[in-house]
Coordinates of C-alpha atoms and ligand atoms in Angstrom, one line a residue:
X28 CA -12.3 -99.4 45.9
X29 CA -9.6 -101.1 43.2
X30 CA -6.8 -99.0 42.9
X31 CA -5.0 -102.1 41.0
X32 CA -5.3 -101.6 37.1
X33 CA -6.1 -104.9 34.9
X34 CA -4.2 -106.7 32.7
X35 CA -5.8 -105.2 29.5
X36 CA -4.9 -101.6 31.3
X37 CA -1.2 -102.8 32.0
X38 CA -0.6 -103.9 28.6
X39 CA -2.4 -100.7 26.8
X40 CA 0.4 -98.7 29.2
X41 CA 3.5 -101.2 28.3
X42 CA 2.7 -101.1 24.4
X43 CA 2.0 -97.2 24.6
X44 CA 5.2 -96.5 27.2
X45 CA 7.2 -98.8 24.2
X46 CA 6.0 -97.1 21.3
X47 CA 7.2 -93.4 22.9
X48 CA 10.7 -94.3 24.6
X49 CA 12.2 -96.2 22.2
X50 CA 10.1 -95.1 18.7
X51 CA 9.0 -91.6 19.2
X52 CA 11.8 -90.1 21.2
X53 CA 13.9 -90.5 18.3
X54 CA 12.9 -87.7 16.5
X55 CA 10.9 -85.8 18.1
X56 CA 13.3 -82.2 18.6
X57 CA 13.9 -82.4 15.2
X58 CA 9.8 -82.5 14.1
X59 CA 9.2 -79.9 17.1
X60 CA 11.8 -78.0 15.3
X61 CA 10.8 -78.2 11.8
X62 CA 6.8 -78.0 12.7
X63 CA 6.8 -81.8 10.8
X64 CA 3.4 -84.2 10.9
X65 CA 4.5 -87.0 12.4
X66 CA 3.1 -89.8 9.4
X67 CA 5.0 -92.7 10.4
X68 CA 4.7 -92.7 14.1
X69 CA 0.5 -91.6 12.9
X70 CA 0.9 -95.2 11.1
X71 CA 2.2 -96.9 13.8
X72 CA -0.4 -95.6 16.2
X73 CA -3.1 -97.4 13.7
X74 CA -1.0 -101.0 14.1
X75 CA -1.0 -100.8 17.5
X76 CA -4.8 -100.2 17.6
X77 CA -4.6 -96.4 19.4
X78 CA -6.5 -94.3 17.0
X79 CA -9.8 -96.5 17.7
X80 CA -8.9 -97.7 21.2
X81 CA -12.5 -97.3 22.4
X82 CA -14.8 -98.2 19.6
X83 CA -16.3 -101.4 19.5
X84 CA -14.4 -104.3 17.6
X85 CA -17.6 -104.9 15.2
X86 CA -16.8 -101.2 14.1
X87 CA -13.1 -102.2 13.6
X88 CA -11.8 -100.5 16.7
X89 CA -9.8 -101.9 19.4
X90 CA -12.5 -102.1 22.0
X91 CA -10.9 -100.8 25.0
X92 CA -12.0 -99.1 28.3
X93 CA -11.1 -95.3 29.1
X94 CA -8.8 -96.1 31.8
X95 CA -6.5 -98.1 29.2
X96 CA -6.8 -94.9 27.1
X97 CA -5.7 -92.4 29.7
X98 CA -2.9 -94.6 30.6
X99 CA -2.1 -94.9 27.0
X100 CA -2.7 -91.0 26.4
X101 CA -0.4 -90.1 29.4
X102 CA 2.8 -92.3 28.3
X103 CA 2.6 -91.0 24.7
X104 CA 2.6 -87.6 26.1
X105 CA 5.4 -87.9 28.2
X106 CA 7.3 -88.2 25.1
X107 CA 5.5 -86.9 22.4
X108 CA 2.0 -84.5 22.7
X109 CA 1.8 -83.5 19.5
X110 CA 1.3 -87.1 18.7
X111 CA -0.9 -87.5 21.9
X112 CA -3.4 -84.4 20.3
X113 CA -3.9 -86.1 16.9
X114 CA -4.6 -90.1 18.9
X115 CA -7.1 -87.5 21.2
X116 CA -9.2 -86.1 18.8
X117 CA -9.3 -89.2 16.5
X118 CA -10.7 -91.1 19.1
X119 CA -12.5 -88.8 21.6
X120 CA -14.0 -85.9 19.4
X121 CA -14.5 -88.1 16.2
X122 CA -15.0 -92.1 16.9
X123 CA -16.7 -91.4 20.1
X124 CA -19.7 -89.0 18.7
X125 CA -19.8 -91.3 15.9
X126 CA -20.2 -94.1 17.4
X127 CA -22.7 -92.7 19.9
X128 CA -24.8 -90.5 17.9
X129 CA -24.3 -91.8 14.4
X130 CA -26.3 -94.0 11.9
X131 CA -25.1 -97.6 11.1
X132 CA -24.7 -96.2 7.5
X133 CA -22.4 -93.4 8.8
X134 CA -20.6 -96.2 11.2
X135 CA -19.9 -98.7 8.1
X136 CA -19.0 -95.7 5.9
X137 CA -17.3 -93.4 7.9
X138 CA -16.3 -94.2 11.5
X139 CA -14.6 -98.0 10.3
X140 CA -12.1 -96.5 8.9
X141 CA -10.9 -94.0 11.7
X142 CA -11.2 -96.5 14.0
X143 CA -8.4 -98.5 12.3
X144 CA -6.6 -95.5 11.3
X145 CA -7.1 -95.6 7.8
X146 CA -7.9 -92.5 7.8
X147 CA -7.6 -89.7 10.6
X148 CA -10.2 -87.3 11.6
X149 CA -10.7 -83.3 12.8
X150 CA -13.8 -81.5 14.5
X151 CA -14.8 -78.3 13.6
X152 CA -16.0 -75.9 16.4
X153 CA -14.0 -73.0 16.4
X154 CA -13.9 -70.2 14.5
X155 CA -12.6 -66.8 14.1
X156 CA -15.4 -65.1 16.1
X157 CA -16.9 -68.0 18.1
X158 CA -13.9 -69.8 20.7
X159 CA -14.9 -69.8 24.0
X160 CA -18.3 -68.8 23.5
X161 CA -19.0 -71.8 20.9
X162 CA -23.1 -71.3 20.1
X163 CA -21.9 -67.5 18.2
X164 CA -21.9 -70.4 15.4
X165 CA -21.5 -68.6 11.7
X166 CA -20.4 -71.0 9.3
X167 CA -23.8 -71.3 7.9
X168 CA -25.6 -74.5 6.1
X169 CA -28.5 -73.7 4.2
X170 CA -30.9 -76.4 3.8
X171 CA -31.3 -77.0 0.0
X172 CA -34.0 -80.2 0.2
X173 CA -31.6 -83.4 0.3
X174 CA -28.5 -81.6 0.9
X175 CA -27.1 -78.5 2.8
X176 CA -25.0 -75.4 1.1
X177 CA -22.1 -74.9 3.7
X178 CA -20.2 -71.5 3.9
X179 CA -17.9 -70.1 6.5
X180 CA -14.4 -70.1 8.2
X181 CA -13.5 -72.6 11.3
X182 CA -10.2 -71.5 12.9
X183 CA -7.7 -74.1 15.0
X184 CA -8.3 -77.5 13.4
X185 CA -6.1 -79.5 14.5
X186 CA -5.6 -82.6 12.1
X187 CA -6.8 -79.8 9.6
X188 CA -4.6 -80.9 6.6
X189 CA -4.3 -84.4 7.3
X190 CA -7.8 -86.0 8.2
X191 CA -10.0 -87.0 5.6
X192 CA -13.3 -87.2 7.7
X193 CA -14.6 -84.1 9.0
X194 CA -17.2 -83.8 11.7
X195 CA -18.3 -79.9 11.6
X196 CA -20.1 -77.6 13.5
X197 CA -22.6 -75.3 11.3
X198 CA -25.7 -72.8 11.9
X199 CA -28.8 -73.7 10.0
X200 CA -31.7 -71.6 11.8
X201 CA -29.7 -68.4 13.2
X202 CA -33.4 -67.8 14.8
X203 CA -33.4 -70.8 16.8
X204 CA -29.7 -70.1 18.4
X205 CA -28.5 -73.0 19.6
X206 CA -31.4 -74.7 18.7
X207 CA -30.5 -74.1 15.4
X208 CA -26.9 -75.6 15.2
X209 CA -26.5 -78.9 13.7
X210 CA -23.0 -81.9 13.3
X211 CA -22.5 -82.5 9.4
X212 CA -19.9 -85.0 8.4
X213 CA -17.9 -83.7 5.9
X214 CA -15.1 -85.1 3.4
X215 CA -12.1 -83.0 3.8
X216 CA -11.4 -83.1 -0.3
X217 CA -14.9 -82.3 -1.3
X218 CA -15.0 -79.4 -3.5
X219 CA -15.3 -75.8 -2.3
X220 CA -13.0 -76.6 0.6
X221 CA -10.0 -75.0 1.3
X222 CA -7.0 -74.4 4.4
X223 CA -5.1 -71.2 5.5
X224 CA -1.7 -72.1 6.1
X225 CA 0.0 -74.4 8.6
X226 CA -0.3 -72.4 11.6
X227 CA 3.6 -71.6 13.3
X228 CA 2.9 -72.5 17.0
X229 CA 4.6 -71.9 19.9
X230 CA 4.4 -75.5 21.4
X231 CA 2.5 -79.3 19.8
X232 CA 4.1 -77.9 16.9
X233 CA 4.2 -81.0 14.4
X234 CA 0.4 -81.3 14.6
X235 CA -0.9 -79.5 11.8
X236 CA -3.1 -76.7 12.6
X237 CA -5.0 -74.9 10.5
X238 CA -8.1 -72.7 9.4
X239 CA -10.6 -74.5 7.0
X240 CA -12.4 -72.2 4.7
X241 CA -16.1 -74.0 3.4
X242 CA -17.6 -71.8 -0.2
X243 CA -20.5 -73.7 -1.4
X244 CA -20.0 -77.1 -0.2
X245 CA -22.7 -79.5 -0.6
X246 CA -23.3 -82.3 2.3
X247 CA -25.9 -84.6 1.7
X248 CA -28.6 -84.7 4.4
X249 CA -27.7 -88.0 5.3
X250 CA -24.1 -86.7 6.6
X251 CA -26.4 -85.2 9.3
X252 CA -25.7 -86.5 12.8
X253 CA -28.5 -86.6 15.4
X254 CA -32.1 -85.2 15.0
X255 CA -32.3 -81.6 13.3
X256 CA -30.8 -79.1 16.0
X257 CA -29.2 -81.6 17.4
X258 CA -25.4 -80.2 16.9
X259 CA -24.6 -77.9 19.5
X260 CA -25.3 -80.8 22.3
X261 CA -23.5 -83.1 20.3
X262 CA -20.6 -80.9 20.6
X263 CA -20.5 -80.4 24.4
X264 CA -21.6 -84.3 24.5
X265 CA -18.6 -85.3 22.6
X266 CA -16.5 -82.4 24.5
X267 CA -16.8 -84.1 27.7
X268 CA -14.6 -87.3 26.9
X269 CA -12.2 -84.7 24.7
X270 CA -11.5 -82.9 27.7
X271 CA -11.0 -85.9 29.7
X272 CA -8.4 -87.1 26.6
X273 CA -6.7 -83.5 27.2
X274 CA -6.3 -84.0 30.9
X275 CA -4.2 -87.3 30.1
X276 CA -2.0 -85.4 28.2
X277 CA -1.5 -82.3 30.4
X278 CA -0.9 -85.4 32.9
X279 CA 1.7 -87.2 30.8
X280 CA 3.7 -83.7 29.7
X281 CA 4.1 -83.4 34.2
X282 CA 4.7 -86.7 34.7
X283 CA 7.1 -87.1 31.9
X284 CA 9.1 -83.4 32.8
X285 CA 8.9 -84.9 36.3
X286 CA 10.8 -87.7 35.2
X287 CA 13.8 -86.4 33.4
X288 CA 13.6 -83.2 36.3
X289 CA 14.0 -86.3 38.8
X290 CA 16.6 -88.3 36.8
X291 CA 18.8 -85.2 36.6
X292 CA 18.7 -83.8 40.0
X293 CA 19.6 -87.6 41.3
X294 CA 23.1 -87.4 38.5
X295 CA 23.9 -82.9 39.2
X296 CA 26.0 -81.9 41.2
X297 CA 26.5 -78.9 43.0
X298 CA 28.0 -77.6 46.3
X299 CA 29.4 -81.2 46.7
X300 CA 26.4 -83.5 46.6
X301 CA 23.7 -84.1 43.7
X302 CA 21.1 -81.2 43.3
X303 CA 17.8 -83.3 45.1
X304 CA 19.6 -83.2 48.2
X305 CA 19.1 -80.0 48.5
X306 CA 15.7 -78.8 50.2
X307 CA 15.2 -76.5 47.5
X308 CA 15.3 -79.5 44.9
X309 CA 13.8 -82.1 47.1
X310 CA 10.7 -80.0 47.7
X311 CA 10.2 -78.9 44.7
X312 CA 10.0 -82.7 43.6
X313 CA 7.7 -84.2 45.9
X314 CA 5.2 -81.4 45.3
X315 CA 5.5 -81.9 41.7
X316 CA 5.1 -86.2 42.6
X317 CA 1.9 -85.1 44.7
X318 CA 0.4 -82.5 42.3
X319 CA 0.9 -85.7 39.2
X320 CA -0.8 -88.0 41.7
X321 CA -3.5 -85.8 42.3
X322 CA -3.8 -85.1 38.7
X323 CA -3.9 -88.9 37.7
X324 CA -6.7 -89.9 40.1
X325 CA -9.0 -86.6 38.9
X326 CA -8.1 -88.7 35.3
X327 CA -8.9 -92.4 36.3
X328 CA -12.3 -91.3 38.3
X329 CA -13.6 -89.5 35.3
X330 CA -12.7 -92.5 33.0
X331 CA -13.9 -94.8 35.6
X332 CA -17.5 -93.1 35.2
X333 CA -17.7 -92.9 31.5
X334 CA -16.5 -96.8 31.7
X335 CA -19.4 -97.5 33.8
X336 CA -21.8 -95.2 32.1
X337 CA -22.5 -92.7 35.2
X338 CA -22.2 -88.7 34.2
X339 CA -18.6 -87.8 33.4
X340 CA -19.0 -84.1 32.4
X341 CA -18.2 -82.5 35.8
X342 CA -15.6 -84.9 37.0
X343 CA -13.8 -84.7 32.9
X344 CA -14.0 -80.9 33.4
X345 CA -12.1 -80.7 36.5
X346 CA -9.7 -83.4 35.7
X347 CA -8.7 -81.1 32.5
X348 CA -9.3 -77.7 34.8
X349 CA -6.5 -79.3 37.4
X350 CA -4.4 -81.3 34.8
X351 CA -3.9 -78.6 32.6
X352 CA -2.8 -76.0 35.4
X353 CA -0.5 -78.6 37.3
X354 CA 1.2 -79.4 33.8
X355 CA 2.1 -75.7 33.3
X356 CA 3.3 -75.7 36.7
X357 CA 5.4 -79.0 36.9
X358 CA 6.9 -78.3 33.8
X359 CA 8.2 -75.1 34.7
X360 CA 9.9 -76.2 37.7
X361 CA 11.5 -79.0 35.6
X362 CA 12.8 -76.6 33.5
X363 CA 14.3 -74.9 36.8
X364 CA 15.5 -77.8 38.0
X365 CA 17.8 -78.6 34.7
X366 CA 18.7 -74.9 35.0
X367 CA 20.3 -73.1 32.0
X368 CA 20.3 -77.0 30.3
X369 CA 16.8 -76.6 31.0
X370 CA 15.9 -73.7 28.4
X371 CA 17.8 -75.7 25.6
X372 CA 15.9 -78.1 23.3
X373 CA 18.4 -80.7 24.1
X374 CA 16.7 -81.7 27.5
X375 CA 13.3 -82.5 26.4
X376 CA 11.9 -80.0 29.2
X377 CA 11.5 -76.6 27.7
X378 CA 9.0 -78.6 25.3
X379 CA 7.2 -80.0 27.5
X380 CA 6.8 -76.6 29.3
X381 CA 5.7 -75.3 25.4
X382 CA 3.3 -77.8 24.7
X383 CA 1.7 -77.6 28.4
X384 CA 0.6 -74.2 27.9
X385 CA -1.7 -75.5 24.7
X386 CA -3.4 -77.8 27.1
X387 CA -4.9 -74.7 29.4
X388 CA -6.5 -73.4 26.5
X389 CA -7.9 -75.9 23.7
X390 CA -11.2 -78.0 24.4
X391 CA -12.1 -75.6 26.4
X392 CA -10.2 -72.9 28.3
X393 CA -9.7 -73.3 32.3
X394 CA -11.8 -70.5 32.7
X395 CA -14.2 -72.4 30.7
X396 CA -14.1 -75.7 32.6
X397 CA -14.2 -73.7 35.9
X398 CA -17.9 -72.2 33.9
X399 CA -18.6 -76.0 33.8
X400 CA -17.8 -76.8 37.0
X401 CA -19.9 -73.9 38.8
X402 CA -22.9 -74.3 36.8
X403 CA -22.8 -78.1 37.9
X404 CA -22.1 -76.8 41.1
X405 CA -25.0 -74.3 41.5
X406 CA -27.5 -77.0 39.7
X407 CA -26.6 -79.3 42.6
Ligands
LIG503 N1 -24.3 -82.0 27.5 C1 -25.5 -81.8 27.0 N2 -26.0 -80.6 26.8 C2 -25.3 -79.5 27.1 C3 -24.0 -79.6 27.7 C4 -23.5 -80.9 27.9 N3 -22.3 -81.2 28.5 N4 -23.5 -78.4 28.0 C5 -24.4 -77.5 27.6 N5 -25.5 -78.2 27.1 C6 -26.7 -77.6 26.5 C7 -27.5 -76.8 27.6 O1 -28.3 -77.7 28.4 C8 -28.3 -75.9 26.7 O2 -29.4 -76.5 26.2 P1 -30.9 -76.1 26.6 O3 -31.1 -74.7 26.3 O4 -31.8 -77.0 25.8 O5 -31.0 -76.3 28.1 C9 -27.4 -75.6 25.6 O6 -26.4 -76.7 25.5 C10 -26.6 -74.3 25.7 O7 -25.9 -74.4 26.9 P2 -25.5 -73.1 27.7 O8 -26.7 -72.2 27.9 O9 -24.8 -73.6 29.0 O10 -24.5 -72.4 26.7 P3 -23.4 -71.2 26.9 O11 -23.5 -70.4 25.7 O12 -23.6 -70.6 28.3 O13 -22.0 -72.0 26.8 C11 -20.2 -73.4 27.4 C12 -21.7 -73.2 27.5 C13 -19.9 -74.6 28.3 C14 -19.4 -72.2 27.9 C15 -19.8 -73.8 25.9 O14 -20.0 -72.7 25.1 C16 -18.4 -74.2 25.8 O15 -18.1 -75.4 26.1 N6 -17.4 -73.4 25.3 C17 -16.1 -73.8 25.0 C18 -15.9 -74.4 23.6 C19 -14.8 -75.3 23.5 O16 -14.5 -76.1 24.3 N7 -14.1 -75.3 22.4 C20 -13.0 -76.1 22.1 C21 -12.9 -76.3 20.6 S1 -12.6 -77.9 20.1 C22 -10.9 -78.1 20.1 O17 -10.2 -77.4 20.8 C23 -10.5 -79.4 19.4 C24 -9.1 -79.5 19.0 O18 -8.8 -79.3 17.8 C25 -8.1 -80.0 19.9

C-alpha cells in the first residue's frame, strides 16, 4: 500500500490550497453575508482547470485522477464551500454522467464546454414531494415523437440560476415506476423555464439555490441520456462520485476549522499559559486531528476505487456518511475552542460550522447513505 500522493496529486493540492488562502479568503464573509455568487473566483476555477478536473483532455477537461480532485475539493473547502459545492456538481453530477453515459454528439455539444468552464452546470433530482425518496419522480415528460413535453417543479438546484446546461430528472411512464424515469439534458434559457427565488440559506450561502419550474418545454429526443428508462440509475450512478465530491468538502470544512481552532489555542491565553495546554483543549484537538484522518482515508479509498475502476458506491457512501457527521462535529468544537470569538463571523469558524450542517443532508441524507450502506451490507 502507497500512502505517498504523486506529483500530479501534489500540485492539484498546491494550486487548489493557493487559489483559496490567498484568492478566496479575501472575500469570502462578505459573499457569505450578502448570499453573493461567487463569478470571478467561478472564472478562476475554469483557468485553473477545476470545473473539468476529471474529464478526458480530448473532451477539453483537465484529465485528472479522483485522488487529485478530493485533495483539490478538501483545500477549497477549507476556505470557501460554497465555491467547493458549485466545482462538485460541475464535475461529479454533470461532466462525469456525461462523459460516461452520454453520446459523442452530446460530449462535443454539451459536456466541452463544462469541462472548461465555459459554462457551469446543475442536476435536477429533487423536488418538492420527491427528496429522499428520489423515484416519487413528478416532473413529467411526455413523449411527443422526436421530442418530449416537460412539466413540473425541481426544488434545491444548486447552480440553479447560473448554469446553462441542465441535466434533469423526469417521469415518462408513471406505470413503469422507476422503470419509467429517464436523464434529459436541458438548456437552462429554453422557453417555458422559469426559477423561484434565490433561496436565503442558513450556511453555503453564495451558491445560488433555487427551485426551477418547467411548463411546456420541449427537449428533443436526442437530449436523452442512456437507453429509454434508463434515468433513475443514471442518477444513483452519477450520485455515487457526488457523494464522494461531498465527503471532500465536509473533509475540508473539519480540516480547515481544525486549523484556525489549532492556530488559536497555540496564541490564547488563559489561566497563565496558551489555551491547548490545557487537557480540555488538547483533547479536544487530537480527537478532532484523528476524526479528519479517519475522514480523509474513507475519502482517498473510495477515490482510489473509482481511479482504478473497482465499485465505489459503498465505500463513497460511507466516506460521505462519516465526513459529513465528523465535519458537524469538528466544527463545533472549533467554534468552542475560539469561545465567544468563535460565534462572530470574524473567525471564519461559525461558517464553517453553518455550511457543515448542509453537507449531512444534500446528495443524500446520512440516514440515506447509512440505507446504502445496509443494503450493500445485507447483499453481501
Ligand atoms: N447504481 C445502479 N443502480 C442502482 C443504484 C446504484 N448505485 N442504486 C439503486 N439502483 C437501482 C436498483 O438496483 C433498482 O433497480 P432494479 O429494480 O432494476 O433492481 C432501482 O435503482 C431502484 O432502487 P431501490 O429499490 O433501491 O430504490 P429505493 O426507492 O429504495 O431508493 C435510495 C434508493 C438509495 C434511497 C435512493 O432513492 C436515494 O439515493 N435517495 C436519495 C436521493 C438523493 O441523494 N438526492 C440528492 C439530490 S441531488 C443534490 O443534492 C445535488 C445538489 O444540488 C448538491
Amino acid at each position: 500500500m502507497n500512502f505517498e500522493y504523486t506529483e500530479e496529486q501534489l500540485m492539484a493540492q498546491q494550486s487548489a490550497r493557493d487559489f483559496a488562502q490567498r484568492e478566496l479568503i479575501l472575500d469570502v464573509i462578505e459573499r457569505d453575508t450578502k448570499a453573493e455568487f461567487p463569478t470571478q473566483h467561478v472564472k478562476k476555477l475554469a483557468e485553473l482547470g477545476f470545473l473539468g478536473m476529471l474529464v478526458d483532455p480530448k473532451y477539453d477537461g483537465t484529465g485528472m485522477d479522483t485522488i487529485s480532485y478530493v485533495l483539490a475539493m478538501e483545500e477549497i473547502s477549507k476556505v470557501d464551500s460554497s465555491v467547493a459545492v458549485i466545482m462538485s456538481v460541475n464535475n461529479s453530477l454533470v461532466c462525469y454522467g456525461l462523459e460516461k453515459y452520454g453520446t459523442e454528439e452530446q460530449k462535443e455539444k454539451y459536456l466541452k464546454p463544462l469541462a472548461l468552464g465555459e459554462k457551469i452546470g446543475a442536476f435536477l433530482l429533487s423536488e418538492p414531494e420527491a427528496g429522499s425518496d428520489a423515484t416519487m419522480q413528478r416532473t413529467m415528460a411526455v413523449d411527443k415523437g422526436d421530442y418530449y413535453l416537460v412539466n413540473g417543479t425541481k426544488n434545491w438546484i444548486t447552480n440553479g440560476n447560473s448554469a446553462s446546461t441542465y441535466i434533469v430528472i423526469v417521469q415518462t411512464d408513471p406505470e413503469k415506476g422507476h422503470k419509467g424515469i429517464n436523464a434529459l439534458i436541458i438548456d437552462r434559457h429554453a422557453e417555458g423555464i422559469s426559477l423561484g427565488p434565490h433561496e436565503d440559506k442558513m450556511g453555503m450561502r453564495s451558491s445560488d439555490t433555487h427551485s426551477v419550474m418547467f411548463t411546456d418545454v420541449k427537449v428533443p429526443k436526442e437530449d436523452r441520456i442512456g437507453e429509454d428508462g434508463f434515468g433513475f440509475k443514471f442518477a444513483m450512478k452519477t450520485l455515487e462520485g457526488g457523494r464522494l465530491g461531498i465527503a471532500a468538502q465536509a473533509l475540508g470544512l473539519a480540516s480547515g476549522a481544525y486549523e484556525l481552532a489549532l492556530k488559536y489555542s497555540q496564541e490564547r491565553k488563559a489561566f497563565g499559559k496558551e489555551i491547548i495546554h490545557h487537557q480540555a483543549i488538547a483533547f479536544k484537538l487530537a480527537d478532532m486531528a484523528t476524526e479528519i484522518e479517519a475522514a480523509r482515508f474513507l475519502c482517498l479509498k473510495a477515490a482510489w476505487l473509482k481511479d482504478n475502476d473497482k465499485p465505489y458506491g459503498t465505500a463513497s457512501a460511507m466516506a460521505k456518511l462519516y465526513c459529513a457527521e465528523m465535519a458537524m462535529k469538528v466544527t463545533t468544537e472549533a467554534v468552542q475552542i475560539f469561545g465567544g470569538y468563535g460565534y462572530v463571523k470574524e473567525y471564519h469558524v461559525e461558517r464553517l460550522m453553518r455550511d457543515a450542517k448542509l453537507t449531512q443532508i444534500y446528495e443524500g441524507t446520512s440516514e440515506i447513505q447509512k440505507i446504502v450502506i445496509s443494503r450493500a451490507i445485507m447483499d453481501k
